[in-house]
Each structure stands twice: as C-alpha cells, then as structure tokens.
C-alpha cells in the first residue's frame, strides 16, 4: 500500500522545491497592496442575449401568446420591433470573423490600430464563450491596452513592480521580445506592439515559423494567453506555511497556480511560476487549436529556458495519470485553487484524507515542483505510485 513517505524526496530536493526566486516572466503583476479594484466582479454571461424579446414573440406569428400581446400594442410599438431581428453572435460566427481578419491581414506589424482593436474585441468574445462562467466579453475587452512605445511599455512594467525609475538600456533590450504583460490585480493587459514577435522583419529570430504566419495570428495566442492570466486571487494559510515557514514574505497570495510574495529586499518572489505559465499556455493553445485548428507559440520557461512545449507535455502526462481533465484544470486555475490541484495529485497516489492536510499538500507540491523542474525520478515514482494505488 502506498504511503505519503514513499514519494517525499530527500531534504535537498525539498529545499529546491520550496525556494523562492525572483520572477522573470512576461507578465509581472504589481506587488503594491491594492485592496480595492475598479474591476467589476465576475458576472454571469449576457443573459439578455438569450431572452425572448417582445419583437421575437410578435415575429413568431404561430405563438398564440404573442398574438395576444400584439393586440394590446400601439401601432408605433409594432414599427419599432424590426431592429431586434439581428442574429445573436455564436462562437462559430466569431471564429469565422477572426479567421477572415487574419487571412486578409496584410500588415507587417500591429500598427494598424483599427484592425487590432476590432480583432481583439472578437477574440475577447471567443474567450468569453469558453469562459462563460467567469468574465464577460466586455470585461476581457476593457482589460486590454495596446502600447506602441517600448520605453513606455517597460516603464509601466517597472512601475507595476513598485520600483519607479527610467528603464535602463539593458531593461529595454530584455523586454524587446516581451509581447504582453498582465497585471491581474489591476485587471490590465498591455500588449507590447513594438515587440519583435509582432514584426515580420524580425521573424528570422523566431524558430519554426509556420506558413501563413502574420502579426495578427501571433496576437491570437498572445491574447488567449493573457486573458487566462485574469484569475480570482486567493489565499491559503496552509500552503503559505509550507512555502514560507518563517513567514518572511509580505503580501502573499495565490494567483492561478503560482504563489506570489515580496521578499525582504522588496523583490517579487514566486513559486510554481513556470507551472502556472504552462497551464495558461496549455489552455490558450486548446482554444486556438479547437477553434482555429492551429496555434503559434515560441515561449520558453524562465527556469530552464526550455521550450514551454516540453513543460506542457510533462504537465499533460501527470494530468492524464491523475485523471484531471483540461476543463477541471481551467476551473481550478481560474479560481486560484492550487490547494485542490495539489490534493487531487496526492489523492490519486493513495495519499487520502486520513493523512494530515499539510502532508497531502506537501506531497502535491513535490509533484508540481517535479513537473516544473523536470525531475524524472520523482515523476516516474509518482506514476508508479498512482498505478499501485489504483490496483490496491
Ligand atoms: Zn503568461
């Protein structure tokens, strides 16, 4: 029978797992305490869209109730029902619009302001369809800003990190390939229009350029990725006590699957940052693949600089073994329910609720860390342990 002890690695790897490091990510949220947000809380989808309007009842002449209502209407009211006959937008119609825009796009970059705004709006609609229990199309759309100027983009990233100052030449160079940045607390996504990744002329730097690539297609996955960064922030004292036992960090929170805090030197510290990015990228690719039949992405991770694709494939292996669907993953991630994710990982390996919660969370953390750091020994042990747990 499997026990919690079987998979706990030695102290060395546990230390590796729990270390907090400076973040180096393309989305760097603000550490500043910002209790109130101007952002409206999650709303149900546009219910009005699906409600029958009076016009529709009247138009459907076979509906007896409609005819009855019509009798009581004044003639001028009958004349005003016509504009309500427009078809509601479906996922298919939005995808068709986006594809058409992509196919017709002749730009060499994203300087076409009208097209990029319109395309972003359509993508917000597509994303909202897949996340109808979360934010509305309007809320996703309102979060996005395009920044044409690299210095201003970098300046804003420095400011959101709580350190005001003029970008150094090195910082500018570092951010030239950063396509976007999301501040989840402000609910603000900034697209770096000046990024190399959006410019045809700089594409020689990018590997594996698919045929038919253009800047708008690049923007597709960038938007789908950044929309996934807008999550409900959460807090978990048990996880915090494991990750930061001496309670050194300030402003600790869980954002998606990553743990954020500010260390003693005032720098961002994050745990599971790459895992978090891999989940986001996986969810973005899923939508792009299912709706558009393709995706383009050349992100790498911050720990090992490996292609994020290889990290995603390890993640997928573990998801499959643990029986976690992408839908479930998306739900847990949006709610920043890292605890449940870690507990499912433990439970599937036979570390059931009789084991103290701290131990189960610690166990899950070790597996999550092994996915992130590509620790094949721990991952293989985990898979074996899940198989044994199923058989017993
Ligand atoms: Zn990201």
GROMACS .gro file of C-alpha atoms and ligand atoms in nm:
model
  393
    1UNK     CA    1   0.000   0.000   0.000
    2UNK     CA    2   0.124   0.348  -0.080
    3UNK     CA    3   0.216   0.587   0.194
    4UNK     CA    4   0.294   0.955   0.198
    5UNK     CA    5   0.654   0.885   0.283
    6UNK     CA    6   0.721   0.685  -0.030
    7UNK     CA    7   0.748   0.984  -0.253
    8UNK     CA    8   0.890   1.250  -0.029
    9UNK     CA    9   1.226   1.332  -0.177
   10UNK     CA   10   1.533   1.392   0.034
   11UNK     CA   11   1.580   1.725   0.203
   12UNK     CA   12   1.792   1.851  -0.084
   13UNK     CA   13   1.516   1.839  -0.344
   14UNK     CA   14   1.260   1.957  -0.094
   15UNK     CA   15   1.474   2.264  -0.043
   16UNK     CA   16   1.493   2.315  -0.418
   17UNK     CA   17   1.121   2.295  -0.445
   18UNK     CA   18   1.045   2.542  -0.174
   19UNK     CA   19   1.297   2.807  -0.262
   20UNK     CA   20   1.160   3.141  -0.366
   21UNK     CA   21   1.325   3.311  -0.654
   22UNK     CA   22   1.296   3.637  -0.836
   23UNK     CA   23   1.037   3.632  -1.102
   24UNK     CA   24   1.135   3.659  -1.462
   25UNK     CA   25   0.821   3.634  -1.660
   26UNK     CA   26   0.648   3.812  -1.938
   27UNK     CA   27   0.368   3.907  -1.704
   28UNK     CA   28   0.474   4.075  -1.388
   29UNK     CA   29   0.192   4.184  -1.162
   30UNK     CA   30   0.222   4.460  -0.909
   31UNK     CA   31   0.331   4.390  -0.551
   32UNK     CA   32   0.174   4.709  -0.424
   33UNK     CA   33  -0.115   4.648  -0.188
   34UNK     CA   34  -0.419   4.741  -0.383
   35UNK     CA   35  -0.722   4.640  -0.179
   36UNK     CA   36  -0.991   4.784  -0.396
   37UNK     CA   37  -1.024   4.717  -0.763
   38UNK     CA   38  -1.225   4.913  -1.011
   39UNK     CA   39  -1.295   4.591  -1.189
   40UNK     CA   40  -1.648   4.454  -1.163
   41UNK     CA   41  -1.665   4.110  -1.003
   42UNK     CA   42  -1.734   3.811  -1.225
   43UNK     CA   43  -2.074   3.831  -1.383
   44UNK     CA   44  -2.289   3.564  -1.540
   45UNK     CA   45  -2.289   3.572  -1.920
   46UNK     CA   46  -2.511   3.819  -2.107
   47UNK     CA   47  -2.838   3.667  -2.007
   48UNK     CA   48  -3.029   3.926  -2.208
   49UNK     CA   49  -2.896   3.779  -2.528
   50UNK     CA   50  -3.089   3.460  -2.477
   51UNK     CA   51  -3.411   3.612  -2.354
   52UNK     CA   52  -3.701   3.630  -2.594
   53UNK     CA   53  -3.776   3.987  -2.679
   54UNK     CA   54  -4.124   4.113  -2.737
   55UNK     CA   55  -4.027   4.155  -3.102
   56UNK     CA   56  -3.944   3.790  -3.139
   57UNK     CA   57  -4.272   3.683  -2.986
   58UNK     CA   58  -4.463   3.901  -3.229
   59UNK     CA   59  -4.249   3.792  -3.523
   60UNK     CA   60  -4.328   3.430  -3.444
   61UNK     CA   61  -4.687   3.455  -3.555
   62UNK     CA   62  -4.760   3.097  -3.462
   63UNK     CA   63  -4.710   3.176  -3.094
   64UNK     CA   64  -5.060   3.236  -2.964
   65UNK     CA   65  -4.942   3.433  -2.661
   66UNK     CA   66  -4.755   3.660  -2.900
   67UNK     CA   67  -5.064   3.736  -3.098
   68UNK     CA   68  -5.248   3.815  -2.779
   69UNK     CA   69  -4.976   4.057  -2.673
   70UNK     CA   70  -4.980   4.217  -3.018
   71UNK     CA   71  -5.342   4.312  -2.978
   72UNK     CA   72  -5.253   4.538  -2.688
   73UNK     CA   73  -4.964   4.707  -2.862
   74UNK     CA   74  -4.993   5.053  -3.009
   75UNK     CA   75  -4.911   5.077  -3.382
   76UNK     CA   76  -4.590   5.276  -3.319
   77UNK     CA   77  -4.460   4.998  -3.100
   78UNK     CA   78  -4.512   4.748  -3.380
   79UNK     CA   79  -4.297   4.964  -3.606
   80UNK     CA   80  -4.005   4.962  -3.364
   81UNK     CA   81  -3.963   4.586  -3.336
   82UNK     CA   82  -3.767   4.543  -3.659
   83UNK     CA   83  -3.409   4.619  -3.538
   84UNK     CA   84  -3.423   4.336  -3.282
   85UNK     CA   85  -3.414   4.072  -3.555
   86UNK     CA   86  -3.030   4.057  -3.571
   87UNK     CA   87  -2.885   3.711  -3.511
   88UNK     CA   88  -2.700   3.667  -3.181
   89UNK     CA   89  -2.329   3.602  -3.230
   90UNK     CA   90  -2.226   3.240  -3.195
   91UNK     CA   91  -1.881   3.100  -3.126
   92UNK     CA   92  -1.874   2.986  -3.489
   93UNK     CA   93  -1.959   3.332  -3.624
   94UNK     CA   94  -1.692   3.496  -3.406
   95UNK     CA   95  -1.427   3.243  -3.512
   96UNK     CA   96  -1.525   3.298  -3.877
   97UNK     CA   97  -1.483   3.675  -3.829
   98UNK     CA   98  -1.142   3.634  -3.666
   99UNK     CA   99  -1.021   3.392  -3.934
  100UNK     CA  100  -1.133   3.627  -4.209
  101UNK     CA  101  -0.947   3.916  -4.049
  102UNK     CA  102  -0.634   3.705  -4.011
  103UNK     CA  103  -0.648   3.585  -4.371
  104UNK     CA  104  -0.699   3.934  -4.508
  105UNK     CA  105  -0.432   4.098  -4.291
  106UNK     CA  106  -0.151   4.240  -4.498
  107UNK     CA  107   0.027   4.436  -4.224
  108UNK     CA  108   0.392   4.368  -4.139
  109UNK     CA  109   0.335   4.462  -3.774
  110UNK     CA  110   0.047   4.562  -3.544
  111UNK     CA  111   0.046   4.935  -3.618
  112UNK     CA  112  -0.300   4.908  -3.779
  113UNK     CA  113  -0.496   5.039  -3.480
  114UNK     CA  114  -0.846   4.986  -3.617
  115UNK     CA  115  -0.784   4.623  -3.711
  116UNK     CA  116  -0.604   4.527  -3.391
  117UNK     CA  117  -0.883   4.674  -3.173
  118UNK     CA  118  -1.154   4.503  -3.372
  119UNK     CA  119  -0.966   4.172  -3.376
  120UNK     CA  120  -0.908   4.195  -3.000
  121UNK     CA  121  -1.280   4.251  -2.945
  122UNK     CA  122  -1.366   3.940  -3.149
  123UNK     CA  123  -1.105   3.734  -2.958
  124UNK     CA  124  -1.249   3.862  -2.628
  125UNK     CA  125  -1.585   3.732  -2.750
  126UNK     CA  126  -1.435   3.392  -2.835
  127UNK     CA  127  -1.260   3.367  -2.499
  128UNK     CA  128  -1.577   3.467  -2.314
  129UNK     CA  129  -1.762   3.183  -2.489
  130UNK     CA  130  -1.514   2.936  -2.345
  131UNK     CA  131  -1.522   3.102  -2.003
  132UNK     CA  132  -1.886   3.200  -1.976
  133UNK     CA  133  -1.891   3.141  -1.601
  134UNK     CA  134  -1.611   3.390  -1.547
  135UNK     CA  135  -1.583   3.736  -1.703
  136UNK     CA  136  -1.786   3.885  -1.989
  137UNK     CA  137  -1.661   3.973  -2.336
  138UNK     CA  138  -1.683   4.340  -2.237
  139UNK     CA  139  -1.468   4.284  -1.927
  140UNK     CA  140  -1.200   4.097  -2.120
  141UNK     CA  141  -1.203   4.367  -2.387
  142UNK     CA  142  -1.178   4.651  -2.137
  143UNK     CA  143  -0.871   4.492  -1.979
  144UNK     CA  144  -0.662   4.521  -2.297
  145UNK     CA  145  -0.442   4.817  -2.389
  146UNK     CA  146  -0.204   4.839  -2.683
  147UNK     CA  147   0.127   5.016  -2.619
  148UNK     CA  148   0.323   5.118  -2.927
  149UNK     CA  149   0.620   5.262  -2.744
  150UNK     CA  150   0.876   5.021  -2.594
  151UNK     CA  151   1.006   5.272  -2.339
  152UNK     CA  152   0.654   5.336  -2.209
  153UNK     CA  153   0.582   4.963  -2.203
  154UNK     CA  154   0.894   4.893  -1.997
  155UNK     CA  155   0.833   5.197  -1.778
  156UNK     CA  156   0.491   5.065  -1.694
  157UNK     CA  157   0.631   4.723  -1.609
  158UNK     CA  158   0.885   4.882  -1.377
  159UNK     CA  159   0.612   5.092  -1.214
  160UNK     CA  160   0.384   4.795  -1.164
  161UNK     CA  161   0.676   4.625  -0.990
  162UNK     CA  162   0.671   4.908  -0.740
  163UNK     CA  163   1.010   5.046  -0.844
  164UNK     CA  164   0.978   5.379  -1.020
  165UNK     CA  165   1.259   5.479  -1.248
  166UNK     CA  166   1.375   5.521  -1.604
  167UNK     CA  167   1.431   5.197  -1.794
  168UNK     CA  168   1.796   5.112  -1.840
  169UNK     CA  169   1.927   5.015  -2.186
  170UNK     CA  170   1.956   4.659  -2.054
  171UNK     CA  171   1.593   4.655  -1.944
  172UNK     CA  172   1.483   4.782  -2.283
  173UNK     CA  173   1.686   4.511  -2.453
  174UNK     CA  174   1.539   4.244  -2.224
  175UNK     CA  175   1.182   4.346  -2.297
  176UNK     CA  176   1.208   4.375  -2.674
  177UNK     CA  177   1.073   4.024  -2.712
  178UNK     CA  178   0.809   4.051  -2.442
  179UNK     CA  179   0.481   4.054  -2.630
  180UNK     CA  180   0.250   4.133  -2.340
  181UNK     CA  181   0.222   4.192  -1.970
  182UNK     CA  182  -0.074   4.135  -1.740
  183UNK     CA  183  -0.136   4.292  -1.403
  184UNK     CA  184  -0.401   4.064  -1.260
  185UNK     CA  185  -0.477   4.289  -0.964
  186UNK     CA  186  -0.538   4.588  -1.186
  187UNK     CA  187  -0.708   4.362  -1.441
  188UNK     CA  188  -0.489   4.523  -1.702
  189UNK     CA  189  -0.332   4.355  -2.004
  190UNK     CA  190  -0.078   4.555  -2.200
  191UNK     CA  191   0.021   4.438  -2.546
  192UNK     CA  192   0.373   4.548  -2.644
  193UNK     CA  193   0.308   4.638  -3.005
  194UNK     CA  194   0.676   4.721  -3.052
  195UNK     CA  195   0.777   4.363  -2.959
  196UNK     CA  196   0.996   4.177  -3.207
  197UNK     CA  197   0.746   3.893  -3.214
  198UNK     CA  198   0.490   4.113  -3.387
  199UNK     CA  199   0.725   4.236  -3.659
  200UNK     CA  200   0.771   4.050  -3.980
  201UNK     CA  201   1.117   4.194  -4.025
  202UNK     CA  202   1.241   4.038  -3.700
  203UNK     CA  203   1.096   3.696  -3.754
  204UNK     CA  204   1.429   3.547  -3.853
  205UNK     CA  205   1.498   3.537  -3.479
  206UNK     CA  206   1.200   3.312  -3.422
  207UNK     CA  207   1.218   2.937  -3.467
  208UNK     CA  208   0.964   2.723  -3.651
  209UNK     CA  209   0.768   2.996  -3.825
  210UNK     CA  210   0.458   2.830  -3.966
  211UNK     CA  211   0.350   2.909  -4.318
  212UNK     CA  212   0.090   3.180  -4.336
  213UNK     CA  213   0.214   3.349  -4.020
  214UNK     CA  214   0.126   3.712  -3.974
  215UNK     CA  215   0.126   3.952  -3.677
  216UNK     CA  216  -0.248   3.913  -3.623
  217UNK     CA  217  -0.214   3.535  -3.587
  218UNK     CA  218   0.063   3.595  -3.336
  219UNK     CA  219  -0.171   3.827  -3.148
  220UNK     CA  220  -0.430   3.546  -3.131
  221UNK     CA  221  -0.236   3.326  -2.892
  222UNK     CA  222  -0.095   3.625  -2.703
  223UNK     CA  223  -0.450   3.743  -2.625
  224UNK     CA  224  -0.578   3.395  -2.539
  225UNK     CA  225  -0.278   3.354  -2.311
  226UNK     CA  226  -0.313   3.690  -2.135
  227UNK     CA  227  -0.690   3.653  -2.088
  228UNK     CA  228  -0.609   3.335  -1.895
  229UNK     CA  229  -0.392   3.543  -1.662
  230UNK     CA  230  -0.703   3.719  -1.529
  231UNK     CA  231  -0.783   3.495  -1.236
  232UNK     CA  232  -0.950   3.527  -0.898
  233UNK     CA  233  -0.677   3.582  -0.642
  234UNK     CA  234  -0.683   3.352  -0.341
  235UNK     CA  235  -0.507   3.290  -0.013
  236UNK     CA  236  -0.422   2.965   0.168
  237UNK     CA  237  -0.256   2.971   0.512
  238UNK     CA  238  -0.162   2.602   0.497
  239UNK     CA  239   0.020   2.639   0.165
  240UNK     CA  240   0.185   2.962   0.283
  241UNK     CA  241   0.309   2.792   0.599
  242UNK     CA  242   0.472   2.519   0.389
  243UNK     CA  243   0.630   2.751   0.135
  244UNK     CA  244   0.731   3.028   0.373
  245UNK     CA  245   0.755   2.860   0.718
  246UNK     CA  246   0.918   3.160   0.886
  247UNK     CA  247   0.662   3.399   0.739
  248UNK     CA  248   0.927   3.623   0.590
  249UNK     CA  249   0.743   3.734   0.277
  250UNK     CA  250   0.490   4.011   0.266
  251UNK     CA  251   0.170   4.037   0.063
  252UNK     CA  252   0.145   3.666  -0.007
  253UNK     CA  253  -0.124   3.548  -0.243
  254UNK     CA  254  -0.209   3.274  -0.490
  255UNK     CA  255  -0.262   3.381  -0.848
  256UNK     CA  256  -0.366   3.092  -1.069
  257UNK     CA  257  -0.126   2.819  -0.959
  258UNK     CA  258   0.161   3.042  -0.854
  259UNK     CA  259   0.240   3.172  -0.510
  260UNK     CA  260   0.338   3.535  -0.504
  261UNK     CA  261   0.504   3.739  -0.233
  262UNK     CA  262   0.757   4.010  -0.172
  263UNK     CA  263   1.086   3.912  -0.015
  264UNK     CA  264   1.291   4.105   0.241
  265UNK     CA  265   1.470   4.304  -0.030
  266UNK     CA  266   1.141   4.417  -0.180
  267UNK     CA  267   1.165   4.188  -0.481
  268UNK     CA  268   0.897   3.963  -0.618
  269UNK     CA  269   0.924   3.606  -0.512
  270UNK     CA  270   0.722   3.336  -0.681
  271UNK     CA  271   0.681   2.962  -0.655
  272UNK     CA  272   0.533   2.750  -0.935
  273UNK     CA  273   0.562   3.041  -1.177
  274UNK     CA  274   0.657   2.817  -1.469
  275UNK     CA  275   0.388   2.564  -1.386
  276UNK     CA  276   0.138   2.849  -1.380
  277UNK     CA  277   0.260   2.974  -1.719
  278UNK     CA  278   0.245   2.622  -1.863
  279UNK     CA  279  -0.117   2.580  -1.751
  280UNK     CA  280  -0.204   2.917  -1.906
  281UNK     CA  281  -0.028   2.833  -2.230
  282UNK     CA  282  -0.194   2.491  -2.245
  283UNK     CA  283  -0.540   2.645  -2.200
  284UNK     CA  284  -0.466   2.913  -2.463
  285UNK     CA  285  -0.341   2.652  -2.710
  286UNK     CA  286  -0.650   2.441  -2.651
  287UNK     CA  287  -0.880   2.722  -2.764
  288UNK     CA  288  -0.659   2.813  -3.058
  289UNK     CA  289  -0.637   2.451  -3.168
  290UNK     CA  290  -1.005   2.367  -3.129
  291UNK     CA  291  -1.140   2.687  -3.287
  292UNK     CA  292  -0.872   2.775  -3.543
  293UNK     CA  293  -0.706   2.438  -3.599
  294UNK     CA  294  -0.363   2.576  -3.516
  295UNK     CA  295  -0.154   2.777  -3.276
  296UNK     CA  296   0.175   2.955  -3.294
  297UNK     CA  297   0.388   2.995  -2.989
  298UNK     CA  298   0.758   3.011  -2.917
  299UNK     CA  299   0.758   3.083  -2.546
  300UNK     CA  300   1.018   2.941  -2.319
  301UNK     CA  301   1.016   2.893  -1.946
  302UNK     CA  302   1.209   3.106  -1.705
  303UNK     CA  303   1.378   2.834  -1.501
  304UNK     CA  304   1.550   2.625  -1.765
  305UNK     CA  305   1.485   2.833  -2.079
  306UNK     CA  306   1.345   2.517  -2.233
  307UNK     CA  307   1.058   2.536  -2.480
  308UNK     CA  308   0.740   2.561  -2.279
  309UNK     CA  309   0.603   2.283  -2.501
  310UNK     CA  310   0.817   2.027  -2.319
  311UNK     CA  311   0.697   2.152  -1.982
  312UNK     CA  312   0.338   2.127  -2.107
  313UNK     CA  313   0.394   1.768  -2.218
  314UNK     CA  314   0.513   1.673  -1.867
  315UNK     CA  315   0.213   1.853  -1.722
  316UNK     CA  316  -0.017   1.663  -1.958
  317UNK     CA  317   0.135   1.330  -1.859
  318UNK     CA  318   0.064   1.399  -1.493
  319UNK     CA  319  -0.286   1.532  -1.567
  320UNK     CA  320  -0.362   1.213  -1.754
  321UNK     CA  321  -0.225   0.990  -1.480
  322UNK     CA  322  -0.416   1.184  -1.213
  323UNK     CA  323  -0.733   1.190  -1.425
  324UNK     CA  324  -0.761   1.571  -1.430
  325UNK     CA  325  -0.939   1.699  -1.742
  326UNK     CA  326  -0.844   2.028  -1.909
  327UNK     CA  327  -1.185   2.160  -1.813
  328UNK     CA  328  -1.124   2.081  -1.448
  329UNK     CA  329  -0.775   2.228  -1.471
  330UNK     CA  330  -0.915   2.550  -1.616
  331UNK     CA  331  -1.173   2.577  -1.339
  332UNK     CA  332  -0.918   2.521  -1.060
  333UNK     CA  333  -0.673   2.763  -1.219
  334UNK     CA  334  -0.924   3.046  -1.268
  335UNK     CA  335  -1.027   3.018  -0.903
  336UNK     CA  336  -0.659   3.004  -0.796
  337UNK     CA  337  -0.749   2.679  -0.624
  338UNK     CA  338  -0.394   2.548  -0.602
  339UNK     CA  339  -0.490   2.355  -0.288
  340UNK     CA  340  -0.742   2.136  -0.469
  341UNK     CA  341  -0.500   2.072  -0.755
  342UNK     CA  342  -0.230   1.956  -0.511
  343UNK     CA  343  -0.478   1.745  -0.312
  344UNK     CA  344  -0.601   1.568  -0.626
  345UNK     CA  345  -0.240   1.485  -0.714
  346UNK     CA  346  -0.192   1.337  -0.365
  347UNK     CA  347  -0.525   1.157  -0.350
  348UNK     CA  348  -0.461   0.976  -0.677
  349UNK     CA  349  -0.139   0.839  -0.536
  350UNK     CA  350  -0.325   0.696  -0.239
  351UNK     CA  351  -0.247   0.987  -0.004
  352UNK     CA  352  -0.605   1.008   0.113
  353UNK     CA  353  -0.778   1.232   0.372
  354UNK     CA  354  -0.665   1.015   0.664
  355UNK     CA  355  -0.325   1.178   0.609
  356UNK     CA  356  -0.295   1.526   0.765
  357UNK     CA  357  -0.371   1.802   0.516
  358UNK     CA  358  -0.023   1.957   0.548
  359UNK     CA  359   0.134   1.631   0.435
  360UNK     CA  360  -0.102   1.592   0.143
  361UNK     CA  361  -0.038   1.948   0.026
  362UNK     CA  362   0.335   1.899   0.069
  363UNK     CA  363   0.316   1.581  -0.136
  364UNK     CA  364   0.124   1.758  -0.414
  365UNK     CA  365   0.377   2.043  -0.407
  366UNK     CA  366   0.659   1.800  -0.463
  367UNK     CA  367   0.488   1.658  -0.771
  368UNK     CA  368   0.408   2.006  -0.901
  369UNK     CA  369   0.770   2.106  -0.846
  370UNK     CA  370   0.890   1.795  -1.026
  371UNK     CA  371   0.674   1.881  -1.329
  372UNK     CA  372   0.824   2.228  -1.332
  373UNK     CA  373   1.186   2.128  -1.282
  374UNK     CA  374   1.173   1.811  -1.493
  375UNK     CA  375   1.264   1.575  -1.211
  376UNK     CA  376   1.216   1.247  -1.394
  377UNK     CA  377   1.286   1.035  -1.088
  378UNK     CA  378   1.004   1.188  -0.884
  379UNK     CA  379   0.766   1.190  -1.181
  380UNK     CA  380   0.828   0.822  -1.257
  381UNK     CA  381   0.784   0.732  -0.889
  382UNK     CA  382   0.461   0.926  -0.886
  383UNK     CA  383   0.324   0.745  -1.191
  384UNK     CA  384   0.415   0.409  -1.039
  385UNK     CA  385   0.255   0.506  -0.709
  386UNK     CA  386  -0.071   0.612  -0.880
  387UNK     CA  387  -0.084   0.279  -1.065
  388UNK     CA  388  -0.026   0.088  -0.742
  389UNK     CA  389  -0.291   0.295  -0.563
  390UNK     CA  390  -0.544   0.206  -0.836
  391UNK     CA  391  -0.467  -0.163  -0.808
  392UNK     CA  392  -0.499  -0.180  -0.431
  393LIG    ZN1  393   0.197   3.435  -1.910
   0.00000   0.00000   0.00000
